[in-house]
PDB file of C-alpha atoms in Angstrom:
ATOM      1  CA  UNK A 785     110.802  10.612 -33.886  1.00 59.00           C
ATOM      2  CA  UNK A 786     109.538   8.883 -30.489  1.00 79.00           C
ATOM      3  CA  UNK A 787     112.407   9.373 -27.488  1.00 94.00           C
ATOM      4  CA  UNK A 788     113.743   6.141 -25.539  1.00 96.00           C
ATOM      5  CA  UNK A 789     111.659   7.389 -22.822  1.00 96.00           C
ATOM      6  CA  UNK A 790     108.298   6.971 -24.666  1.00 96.00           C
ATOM      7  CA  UNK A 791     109.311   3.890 -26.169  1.00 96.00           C
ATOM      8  CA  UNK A 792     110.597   2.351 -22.921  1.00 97.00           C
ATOM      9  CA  UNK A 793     106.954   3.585 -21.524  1.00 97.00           C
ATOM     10  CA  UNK A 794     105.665   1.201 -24.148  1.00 96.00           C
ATOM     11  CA  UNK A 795     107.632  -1.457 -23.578  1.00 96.00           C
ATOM     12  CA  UNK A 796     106.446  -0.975 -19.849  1.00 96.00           C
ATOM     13  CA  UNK A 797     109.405  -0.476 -18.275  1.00 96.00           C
ATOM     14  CA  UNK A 798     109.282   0.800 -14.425  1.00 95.00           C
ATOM     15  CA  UNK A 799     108.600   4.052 -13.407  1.00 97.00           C
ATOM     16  CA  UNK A 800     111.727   4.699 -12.067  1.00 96.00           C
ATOM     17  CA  UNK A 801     113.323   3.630 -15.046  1.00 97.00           C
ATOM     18  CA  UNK A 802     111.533   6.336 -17.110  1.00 97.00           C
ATOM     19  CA  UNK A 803     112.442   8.949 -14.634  1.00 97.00           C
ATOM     20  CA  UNK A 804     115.945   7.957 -14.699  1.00 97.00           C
ATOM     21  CA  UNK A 805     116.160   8.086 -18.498  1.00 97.00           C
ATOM     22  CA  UNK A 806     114.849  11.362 -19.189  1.00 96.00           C
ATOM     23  CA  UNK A 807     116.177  13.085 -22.442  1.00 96.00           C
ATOM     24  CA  UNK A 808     118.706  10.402 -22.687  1.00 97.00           C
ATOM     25  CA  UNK A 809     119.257   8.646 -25.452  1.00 97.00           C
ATOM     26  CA  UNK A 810     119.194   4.727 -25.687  1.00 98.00           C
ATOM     27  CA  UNK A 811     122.985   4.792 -26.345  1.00 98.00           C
ATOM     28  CA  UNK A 812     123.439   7.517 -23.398  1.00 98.00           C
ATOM     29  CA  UNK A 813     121.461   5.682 -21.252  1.00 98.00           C
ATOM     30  CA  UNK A 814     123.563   2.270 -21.648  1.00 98.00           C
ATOM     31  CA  UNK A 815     126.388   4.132 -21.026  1.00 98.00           C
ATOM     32  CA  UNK A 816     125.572   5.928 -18.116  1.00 98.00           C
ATOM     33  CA  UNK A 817     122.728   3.086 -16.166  1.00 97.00           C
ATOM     34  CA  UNK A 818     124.131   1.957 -13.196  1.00 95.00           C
ATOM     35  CA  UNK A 819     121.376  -0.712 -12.654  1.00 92.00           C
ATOM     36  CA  UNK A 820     122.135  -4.213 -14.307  1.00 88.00           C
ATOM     37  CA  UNK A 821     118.713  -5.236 -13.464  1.00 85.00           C
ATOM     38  CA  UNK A 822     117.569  -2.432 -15.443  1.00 91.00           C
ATOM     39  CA  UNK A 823     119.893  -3.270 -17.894  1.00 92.00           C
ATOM     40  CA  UNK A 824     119.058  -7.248 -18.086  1.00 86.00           C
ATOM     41  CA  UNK A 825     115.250  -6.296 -18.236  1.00 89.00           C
ATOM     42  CA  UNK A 826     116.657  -4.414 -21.580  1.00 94.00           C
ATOM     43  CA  UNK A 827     118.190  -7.545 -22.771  1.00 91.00           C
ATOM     44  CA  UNK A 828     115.446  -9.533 -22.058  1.00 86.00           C
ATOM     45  CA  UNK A 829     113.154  -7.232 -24.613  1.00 91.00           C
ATOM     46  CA  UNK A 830     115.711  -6.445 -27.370  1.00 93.00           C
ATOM     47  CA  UNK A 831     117.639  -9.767 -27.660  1.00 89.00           C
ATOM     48  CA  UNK A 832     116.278 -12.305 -25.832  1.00 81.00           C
ATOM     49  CA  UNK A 833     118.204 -15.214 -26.971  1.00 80.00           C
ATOM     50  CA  UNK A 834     121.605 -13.826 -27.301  1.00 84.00           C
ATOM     51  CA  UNK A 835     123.817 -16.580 -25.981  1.00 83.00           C
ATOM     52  CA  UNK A 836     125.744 -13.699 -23.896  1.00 87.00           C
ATOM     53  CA  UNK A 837     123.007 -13.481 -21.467  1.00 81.00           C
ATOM     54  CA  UNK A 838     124.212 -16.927 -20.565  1.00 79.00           C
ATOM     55  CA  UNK A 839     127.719 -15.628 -20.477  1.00 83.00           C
ATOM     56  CA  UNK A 840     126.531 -12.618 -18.399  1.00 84.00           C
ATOM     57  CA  UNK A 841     124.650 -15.107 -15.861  1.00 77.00           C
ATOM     58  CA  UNK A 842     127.797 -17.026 -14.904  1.00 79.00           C
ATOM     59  CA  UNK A 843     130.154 -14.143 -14.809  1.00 84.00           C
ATOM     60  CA  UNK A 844     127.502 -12.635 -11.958  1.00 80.00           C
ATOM     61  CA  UNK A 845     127.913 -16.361 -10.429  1.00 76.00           C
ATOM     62  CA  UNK A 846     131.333 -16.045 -10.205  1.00 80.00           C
ATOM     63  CA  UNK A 847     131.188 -12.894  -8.569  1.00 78.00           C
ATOM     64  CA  UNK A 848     129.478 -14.020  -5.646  1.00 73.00           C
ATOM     65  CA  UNK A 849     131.571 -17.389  -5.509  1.00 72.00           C
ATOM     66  CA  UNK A 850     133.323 -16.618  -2.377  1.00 74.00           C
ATOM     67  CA  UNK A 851     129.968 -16.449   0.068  1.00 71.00           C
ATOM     68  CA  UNK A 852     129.690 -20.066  -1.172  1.00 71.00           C
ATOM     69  CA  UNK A 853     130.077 -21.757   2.545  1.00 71.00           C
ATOM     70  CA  UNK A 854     129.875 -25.896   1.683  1.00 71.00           C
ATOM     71  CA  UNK A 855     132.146 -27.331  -0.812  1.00 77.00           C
ATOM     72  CA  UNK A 856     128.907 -29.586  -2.264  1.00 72.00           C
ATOM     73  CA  UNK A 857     127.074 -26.161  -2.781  1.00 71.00           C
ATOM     74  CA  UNK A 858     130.274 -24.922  -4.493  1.00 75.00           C
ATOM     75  CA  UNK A 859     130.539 -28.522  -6.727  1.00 75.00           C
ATOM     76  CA  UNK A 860     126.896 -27.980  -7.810  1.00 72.00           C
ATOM     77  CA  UNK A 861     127.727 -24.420  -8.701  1.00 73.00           C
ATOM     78  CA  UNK A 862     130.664 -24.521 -10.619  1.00 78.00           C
ATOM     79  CA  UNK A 863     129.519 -27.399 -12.687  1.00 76.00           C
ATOM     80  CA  UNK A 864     126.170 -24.849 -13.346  1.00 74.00           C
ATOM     81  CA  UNK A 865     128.468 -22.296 -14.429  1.00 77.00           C
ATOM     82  CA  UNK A 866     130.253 -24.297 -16.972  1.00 79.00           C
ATOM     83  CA  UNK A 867     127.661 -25.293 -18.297  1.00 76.00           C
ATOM     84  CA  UNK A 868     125.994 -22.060 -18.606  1.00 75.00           C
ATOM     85  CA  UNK A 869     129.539 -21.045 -20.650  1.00 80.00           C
ATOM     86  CA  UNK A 870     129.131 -24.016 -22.603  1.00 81.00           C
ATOM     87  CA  UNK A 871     125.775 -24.067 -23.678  1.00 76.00           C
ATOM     88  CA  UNK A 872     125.086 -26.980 -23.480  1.00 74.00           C
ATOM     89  CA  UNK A 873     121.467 -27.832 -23.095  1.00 71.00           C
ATOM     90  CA  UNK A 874     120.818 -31.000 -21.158  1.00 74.00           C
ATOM     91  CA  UNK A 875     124.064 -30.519 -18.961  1.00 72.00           C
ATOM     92  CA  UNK A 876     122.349 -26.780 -18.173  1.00 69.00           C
ATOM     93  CA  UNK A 877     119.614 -28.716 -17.276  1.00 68.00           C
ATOM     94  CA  UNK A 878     121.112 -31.337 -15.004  1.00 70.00           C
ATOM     95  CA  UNK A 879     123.032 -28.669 -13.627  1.00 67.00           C
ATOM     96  CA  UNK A 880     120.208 -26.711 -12.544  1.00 64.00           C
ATOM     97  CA  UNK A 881     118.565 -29.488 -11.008  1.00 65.00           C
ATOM     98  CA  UNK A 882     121.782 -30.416  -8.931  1.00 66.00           C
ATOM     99  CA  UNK A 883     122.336 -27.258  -8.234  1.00 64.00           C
ATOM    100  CA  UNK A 884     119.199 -26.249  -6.608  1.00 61.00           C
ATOM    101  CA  UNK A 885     119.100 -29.462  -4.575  1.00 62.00           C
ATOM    102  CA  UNK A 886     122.457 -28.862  -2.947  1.00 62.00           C
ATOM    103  CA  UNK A 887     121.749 -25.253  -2.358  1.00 59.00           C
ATOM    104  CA  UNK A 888     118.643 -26.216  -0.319  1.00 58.00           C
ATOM    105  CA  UNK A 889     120.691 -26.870   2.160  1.00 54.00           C
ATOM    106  CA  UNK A 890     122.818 -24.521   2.026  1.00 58.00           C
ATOM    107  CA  UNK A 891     122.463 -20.235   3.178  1.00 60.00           C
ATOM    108  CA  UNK A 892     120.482 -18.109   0.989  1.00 58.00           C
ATOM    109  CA  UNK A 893     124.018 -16.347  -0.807  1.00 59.00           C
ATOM    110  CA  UNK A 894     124.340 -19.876  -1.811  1.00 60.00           C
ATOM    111  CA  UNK A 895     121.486 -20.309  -3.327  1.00 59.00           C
ATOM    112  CA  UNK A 896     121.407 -17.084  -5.042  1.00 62.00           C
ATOM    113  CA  UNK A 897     124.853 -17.667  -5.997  1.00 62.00           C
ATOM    114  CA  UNK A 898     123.815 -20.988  -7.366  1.00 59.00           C
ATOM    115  CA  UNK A 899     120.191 -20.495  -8.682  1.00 59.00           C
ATOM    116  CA  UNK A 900     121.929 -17.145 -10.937  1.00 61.00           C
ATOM    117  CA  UNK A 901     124.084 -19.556 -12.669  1.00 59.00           C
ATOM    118  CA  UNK A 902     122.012 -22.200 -12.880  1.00 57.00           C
ATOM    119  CA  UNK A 903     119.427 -20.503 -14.349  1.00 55.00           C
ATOM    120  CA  UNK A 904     121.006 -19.588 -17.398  1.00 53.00           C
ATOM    121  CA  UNK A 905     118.678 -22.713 -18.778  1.00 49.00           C
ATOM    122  CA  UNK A 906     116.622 -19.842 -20.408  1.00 53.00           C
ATOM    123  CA  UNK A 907     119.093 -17.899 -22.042  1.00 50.00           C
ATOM    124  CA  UNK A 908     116.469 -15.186 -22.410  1.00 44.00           C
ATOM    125  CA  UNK A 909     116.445 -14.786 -18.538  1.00 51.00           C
ATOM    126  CA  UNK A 910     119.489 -15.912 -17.362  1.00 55.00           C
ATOM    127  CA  UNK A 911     121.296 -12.693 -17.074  1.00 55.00           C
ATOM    128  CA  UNK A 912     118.211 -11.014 -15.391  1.00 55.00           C
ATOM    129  CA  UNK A 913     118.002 -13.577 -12.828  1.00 57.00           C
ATOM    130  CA  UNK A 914     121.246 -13.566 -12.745  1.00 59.00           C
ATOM    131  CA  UNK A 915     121.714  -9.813 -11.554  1.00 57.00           C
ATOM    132  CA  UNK A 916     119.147 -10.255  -9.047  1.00 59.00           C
ATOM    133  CA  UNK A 917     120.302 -13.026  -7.214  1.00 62.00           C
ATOM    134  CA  UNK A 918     123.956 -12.400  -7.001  1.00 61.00           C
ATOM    135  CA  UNK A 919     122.778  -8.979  -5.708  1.00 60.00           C
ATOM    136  CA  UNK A 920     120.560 -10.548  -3.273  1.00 62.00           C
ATOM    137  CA  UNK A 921     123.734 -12.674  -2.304  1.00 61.00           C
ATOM    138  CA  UNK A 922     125.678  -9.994  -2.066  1.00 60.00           C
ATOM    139  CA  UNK A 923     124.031  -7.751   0.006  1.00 58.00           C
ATOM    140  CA  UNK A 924     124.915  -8.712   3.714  1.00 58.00           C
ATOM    141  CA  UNK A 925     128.591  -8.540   2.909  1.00 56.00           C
ATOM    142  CA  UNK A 926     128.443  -5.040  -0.079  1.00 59.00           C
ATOM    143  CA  UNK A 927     126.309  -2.570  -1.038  1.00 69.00           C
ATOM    144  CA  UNK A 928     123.766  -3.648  -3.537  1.00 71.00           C
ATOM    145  CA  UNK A 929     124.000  -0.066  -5.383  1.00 79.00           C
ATOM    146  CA  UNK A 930     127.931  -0.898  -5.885  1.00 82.00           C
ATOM    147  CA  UNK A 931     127.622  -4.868  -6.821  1.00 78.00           C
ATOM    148  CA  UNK A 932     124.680  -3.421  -9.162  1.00 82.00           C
ATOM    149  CA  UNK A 933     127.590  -1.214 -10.803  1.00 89.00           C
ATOM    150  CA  UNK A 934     130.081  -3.681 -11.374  1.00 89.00           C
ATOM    151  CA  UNK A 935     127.295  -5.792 -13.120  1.00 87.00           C
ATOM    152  CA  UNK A 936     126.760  -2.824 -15.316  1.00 92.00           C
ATOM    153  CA  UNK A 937     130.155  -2.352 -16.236  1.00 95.00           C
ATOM    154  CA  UNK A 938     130.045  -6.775 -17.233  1.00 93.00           C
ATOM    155  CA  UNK A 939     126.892  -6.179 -19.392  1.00 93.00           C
ATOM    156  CA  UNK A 940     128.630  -3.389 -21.120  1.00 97.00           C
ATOM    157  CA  UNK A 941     131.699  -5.662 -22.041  1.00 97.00           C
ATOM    158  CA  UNK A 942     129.423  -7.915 -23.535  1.00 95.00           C
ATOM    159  CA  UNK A 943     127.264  -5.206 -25.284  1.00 96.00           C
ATOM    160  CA  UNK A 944     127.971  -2.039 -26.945  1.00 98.00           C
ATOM    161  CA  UNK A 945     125.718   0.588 -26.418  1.00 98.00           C
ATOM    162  CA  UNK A 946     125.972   1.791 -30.160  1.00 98.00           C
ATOM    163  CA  UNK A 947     124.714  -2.504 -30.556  1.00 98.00           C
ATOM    164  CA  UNK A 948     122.566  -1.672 -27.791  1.00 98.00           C
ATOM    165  CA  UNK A 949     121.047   1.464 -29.236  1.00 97.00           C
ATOM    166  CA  UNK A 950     120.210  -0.802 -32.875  1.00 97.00           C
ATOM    167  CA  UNK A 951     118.686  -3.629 -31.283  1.00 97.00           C
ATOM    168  CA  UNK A 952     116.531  -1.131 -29.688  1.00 97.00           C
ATOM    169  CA  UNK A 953     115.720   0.585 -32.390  1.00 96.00           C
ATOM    170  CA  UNK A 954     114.659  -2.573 -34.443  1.00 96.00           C
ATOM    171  CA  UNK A 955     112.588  -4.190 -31.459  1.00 95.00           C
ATOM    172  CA  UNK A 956     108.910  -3.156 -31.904  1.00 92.00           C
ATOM    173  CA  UNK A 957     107.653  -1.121 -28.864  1.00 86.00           C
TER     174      UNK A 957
END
């Protein structure tokens, strides 16, 4: 039977990553990762277009809302976000596009703060651009390590780490 390690390695996840997991299991691992961009990277290999990656992407959003200085960068945002919840495809798309414009003028937590929950246009990448950027946002005012924690502890409300541990199992290295 191949470990998570080995089959992480041939997935080509980061060396870090593979040091961190050691003898874990996939299921230990989920429980246990403090990294939600390790943990969205995951996501992005094992279920790539599971609509809660777009759920994921605006709950980071919302997260960062309060370093959101200009009410037209906070309009943009919060229309982005619903949309991401909705699903909606061409109002994601709009969304994106307004978003991003207003958030070119705005400070770069804005834009990160914007851009994460805008993105969530591709579903498969939403929630790891997501993590990024609100962590980017974030990190003049908290510790990345700690926002990177509470992200965790989101992805695990949307996804069991015994549903975790199957969709792994199933993906093909």
């Amino acid at each position: 039977m191949t470990s998570a390690r080995d089959k992480l390695r041939a997935m080509q996840a980061c060396a870090p990553a593979l040091r961190w997991i050691g003898d874990r299991t996939i299921e230990q691992a989920w429980r246990d990762c403090e990294r939600s961009d390790w943990m969205c990277w995951l996501l992005r290999k094992i279920a790539p277009n599971d609509q809660r990656c777009r759920l994921t992407a605006a709950d980071f959003a919302e997260r960062v809302w309060h370093l959101i200085p200009d009410e037209p960068t906070k309009l943009a945002a919060a229309w982005a976000i619903g949309a991401a919840r909705r699903g909606d495809r061409d109002e994601m798309d709009a969304a994106y596009a307004t978003a991003a414009y207003a958030a070119t003028y705005a400070t770069a937590a804005s834009y990160a703060a914007t851009y994460a929950a805008a993105y969530a246009t591709a579903a498969a990448y939403a929630a790891a651009y997501a993590a990024n950027s609100a962590v980017y946002a974030c990190a003049s005012a908290y510790d990345a390590a700690a926002e990177r924690a509470k992200q965790a502890d989101i992805l695990r409300q949307y996804f069991s780490a015994r549903e975790v541990g199957d969709l792994f199992r199933r993906t093909p290295a």
